[in-house]
């Protein structure tokens, strides 16, 4: 049994099967079978923005089959049911899943419909490059990258299997949620303390 992350060989490829057996402090993700350490507790600002986003989506989705989840919540980016074949397990800050068949007691199996990552200094490269490519390949329909320090939100929509930037939203812009055409979120509400 692995009780310390230092017991793991970071050059090795791991699967969800391995991930489930680890008993150490701290959270990790698997990206293409490689261990990626998550940052320690998020900053106060990160948590405020995450809470505001969760509130906006939760209240809108009250009588809707789509559901909103926040980290920690395992998202297995595969449709395989075999834990020994799953190479990608991520913990998005926020995700929305509209197909109840993708949800199980361990999280989400397959691509969520919308994922939001809130940048922090330790994770910005991973969120902007590695996860961007991973989510695009997995078929996540809409991806938001939120910068809580600059009060910016980049919204990408999957078209022909490639992400297209819809717009960079700032200040008091109104963000239309492509996945949920009746929902519009004011940037002020996302970034207010």
Coordinates of C-alpha atoms in Angstrom, one line a residue:
X1 CA 0.0 0.0 0.0
X2 CA 1.3 3.5 -0.9
X3 CA 1.1 5.9 2.0
X4 CA 3.5 8.5 0.8
X5 CA 3.6 10.1 -2.6
X6 CA 7.4 9.8 -2.5
X7 CA 7.0 6.0 -2.8
X8 CA 5.8 6.5 -6.3
X9 CA 8.0 6.5 -9.4
X10 CA 6.9 9.7 -11.3
X11 CA 8.3 8.4 -14.5
X12 CA 6.0 5.4 -14.5
X13 CA 2.5 5.2 -16.1
X14 CA -0.3 4.7 -13.6
X15 CA -4.0 3.9 -14.0
X16 CA -7.1 4.6 -12.1
X17 CA -6.8 1.2 -10.5
X18 CA -3.5 2.4 -8.9
X19 CA -4.9 5.8 -8.0
X20 CA -7.7 4.2 -6.0
X21 CA -5.2 2.4 -3.8
X22 CA -3.1 5.4 -2.8
X23 CA -3.5 6.4 0.9
X24 CA -1.4 9.5 1.2
X25 CA -2.1 13.1 2.1
X26 CA -2.6 15.6 -0.7
X27 CA -4.4 15.3 -3.9
X28 CA -3.1 14.2 -7.3
X29 CA -4.5 13.9 -10.8
X30 CA -3.5 11.5 -13.5
X31 CA -2.9 13.1 -16.9
X32 CA -2.0 10.5 -19.6
X33 CA -1.1 8.1 -16.8
X34 CA 1.4 10.6 -15.2
X35 CA 1.1 11.8 -11.7
X36 CA 0.4 15.5 -11.4
X37 CA 0.4 17.0 -7.9
X38 CA -2.4 19.4 -7.2
X39 CA -1.7 22.6 -5.3
X40 CA -2.3 22.7 -1.6
X41 CA -5.4 24.4 -0.3
X42 CA -6.6 27.0 -2.8
X43 CA -6.3 30.7 -1.9
X44 CA -9.2 32.7 -0.4
X45 CA -9.8 34.5 -3.7
X46 CA -9.9 31.1 -5.6
X47 CA -12.5 29.8 -3.1
X48 CA -14.7 33.0 -3.3
X49 CA -14.7 32.8 -7.1
X50 CA -15.4 29.0 -7.1
X51 CA -18.2 29.5 -4.6
X52 CA -19.8 32.3 -6.7
X53 CA -19.6 30.2 -9.9
X54 CA -21.1 27.2 -8.1
X55 CA -23.9 29.3 -6.7
X56 CA -24.8 30.8 -10.1
X57 CA -24.9 27.4 -11.8
X58 CA -26.7 25.6 -8.9
X59 CA -29.5 28.0 -8.7
X60 CA -30.1 27.9 -12.4
X61 CA -30.0 24.1 -12.6
X62 CA -32.5 23.5 -9.8
X63 CA -35.1 21.9 -12.0
X64 CA -32.8 20.7 -14.7
X65 CA -31.2 17.3 -15.4
X66 CA -27.8 18.8 -15.5
X67 CA -25.8 18.9 -12.2
X68 CA -22.9 21.0 -11.0
X69 CA -20.0 19.5 -9.0
X70 CA -16.9 21.0 -7.5
X71 CA -13.5 19.7 -6.5
X72 CA -12.7 17.3 -5.0
X73 CA -14.7 15.2 -7.6
X74 CA -13.0 12.5 -9.7
X75 CA -13.6 12.9 -13.4
X76 CA -12.4 9.9 -15.4
X77 CA -11.9 11.1 -19.0
X78 CA -12.8 7.8 -20.6
X79 CA -15.8 5.6 -21.3
X80 CA -14.0 2.5 -20.1
X81 CA -15.4 0.8 -17.1
X82 CA -12.1 -1.0 -16.5
X83 CA -10.1 0.8 -13.8
X84 CA -6.9 -0.8 -15.2
X85 CA -7.4 1.1 -18.6
X86 CA -8.2 4.6 -17.3
X87 CA -5.2 7.0 -17.7
X88 CA -6.9 10.3 -17.0
X89 CA -8.4 11.3 -13.7
X90 CA -8.8 15.0 -13.0
X91 CA -10.4 17.2 -10.3
X92 CA -11.8 20.2 -12.1
X93 CA -12.7 23.2 -10.0
X94 CA -16.3 23.1 -11.4
X95 CA -17.9 20.7 -13.8
X96 CA -21.4 20.3 -15.2
X97 CA -22.7 16.9 -16.2
X98 CA -26.0 16.7 -18.1
X99 CA -26.0 12.9 -18.8
X100 CA -26.9 11.1 -15.5
X101 CA -25.5 7.9 -17.0
X102 CA -22.0 9.4 -16.7
X103 CA -22.3 9.8 -12.9
X104 CA -21.6 7.0 -10.4
X105 CA -20.6 6.7 -6.8
X106 CA -17.0 7.5 -7.7
X107 CA -17.6 10.7 -9.7
X108 CA -17.9 11.1 -13.5
X109 CA -17.0 8.5 -16.1
X110 CA -16.7 10.3 -19.4
X111 CA -16.4 14.0 -20.4
X112 CA -18.5 16.5 -18.5
X113 CA -20.4 18.9 -20.7
X114 CA -18.7 22.0 -19.2
X115 CA -15.5 22.4 -17.1
X116 CA -14.3 25.5 -15.3
X117 CA -10.7 25.7 -14.1
X118 CA -9.8 28.7 -11.8
X119 CA -6.1 29.6 -12.3
X120 CA -3.7 29.7 -9.4
X121 CA 0.0 30.4 -9.8
X122 CA 0.9 26.8 -9.3
X123 CA -1.6 25.4 -11.8
X124 CA -1.9 27.9 -14.6
X125 CA 0.4 26.1 -17.1
X126 CA -1.4 22.8 -16.5
X127 CA -4.9 24.4 -16.8
X128 CA -4.0 26.5 -19.9
X129 CA -2.0 23.9 -21.8
X130 CA -2.2 20.3 -20.5
X131 CA -5.8 20.3 -19.4
X132 CA -6.9 22.4 -22.4
X133 CA -5.6 19.7 -24.7
X134 CA -6.9 16.8 -22.6
X135 CA -10.4 18.3 -22.3
X136 CA -10.4 19.1 -26.1
X137 CA -9.5 15.4 -26.9
X138 CA -12.0 14.0 -24.4
X139 CA -14.8 16.0 -26.0
X140 CA -15.7 18.5 -23.1
X141 CA -18.1 20.7 -25.0
X142 CA -17.3 24.0 -23.1
X143 CA -14.2 25.0 -21.2
X144 CA -13.8 28.1 -19.1
X145 CA -10.4 29.3 -17.8
X146 CA -11.0 31.8 -15.0
X147 CA -8.2 34.2 -13.8
X148 CA -9.3 35.4 -10.3
X149 CA -6.4 37.9 -10.0
X150 CA -7.1 39.6 -13.3
X151 CA -10.9 39.2 -13.3
X152 CA -10.8 37.5 -16.7
X153 CA -12.7 34.5 -18.1
X154 CA -11.8 32.8 -21.4
X155 CA -14.7 30.8 -22.8
X156 CA -13.9 28.0 -25.3
X157 CA -16.5 25.9 -27.2
X158 CA -15.7 22.6 -29.0
X159 CA -16.3 22.9 -32.7
X160 CA -15.2 20.1 -35.1
X161 CA -13.2 18.6 -32.2
X162 CA -11.2 21.7 -31.6
X163 CA -11.7 24.5 -29.1
X164 CA -12.6 27.9 -30.4
X165 CA -12.3 30.9 -28.2
X166 CA -15.7 32.5 -27.9
X167 CA -14.5 35.6 -26.1
X168 CA -12.4 36.9 -23.3
X169 CA -14.8 38.3 -20.7
X170 CA -13.8 41.1 -18.3
X171 CA -15.2 43.5 -15.7
X172 CA -19.0 43.6 -15.9
X173 CA -19.4 41.6 -19.2
X174 CA -22.3 39.2 -19.4
X175 CA -21.2 35.7 -20.2
X176 CA -23.7 33.6 -22.1
X177 CA -23.4 29.9 -21.2
X178 CA -23.3 28.0 -24.5
X179 CA -24.3 24.8 -22.9
X180 CA -27.3 26.4 -21.2
X181 CA -28.6 29.0 -23.7
X182 CA -31.0 30.6 -21.1
X183 CA -28.3 31.3 -18.6
X184 CA -26.2 34.5 -18.6
X185 CA -23.7 35.2 -15.8
X186 CA -22.5 38.7 -15.0
X187 CA -18.7 38.8 -14.5
X188 CA -19.3 41.1 -11.5
X189 CA -21.2 38.3 -9.8
X190 CA -18.3 35.9 -10.4
X191 CA -15.6 38.1 -9.0
X192 CA -17.4 39.9 -6.2
X193 CA -16.1 39.4 -2.7

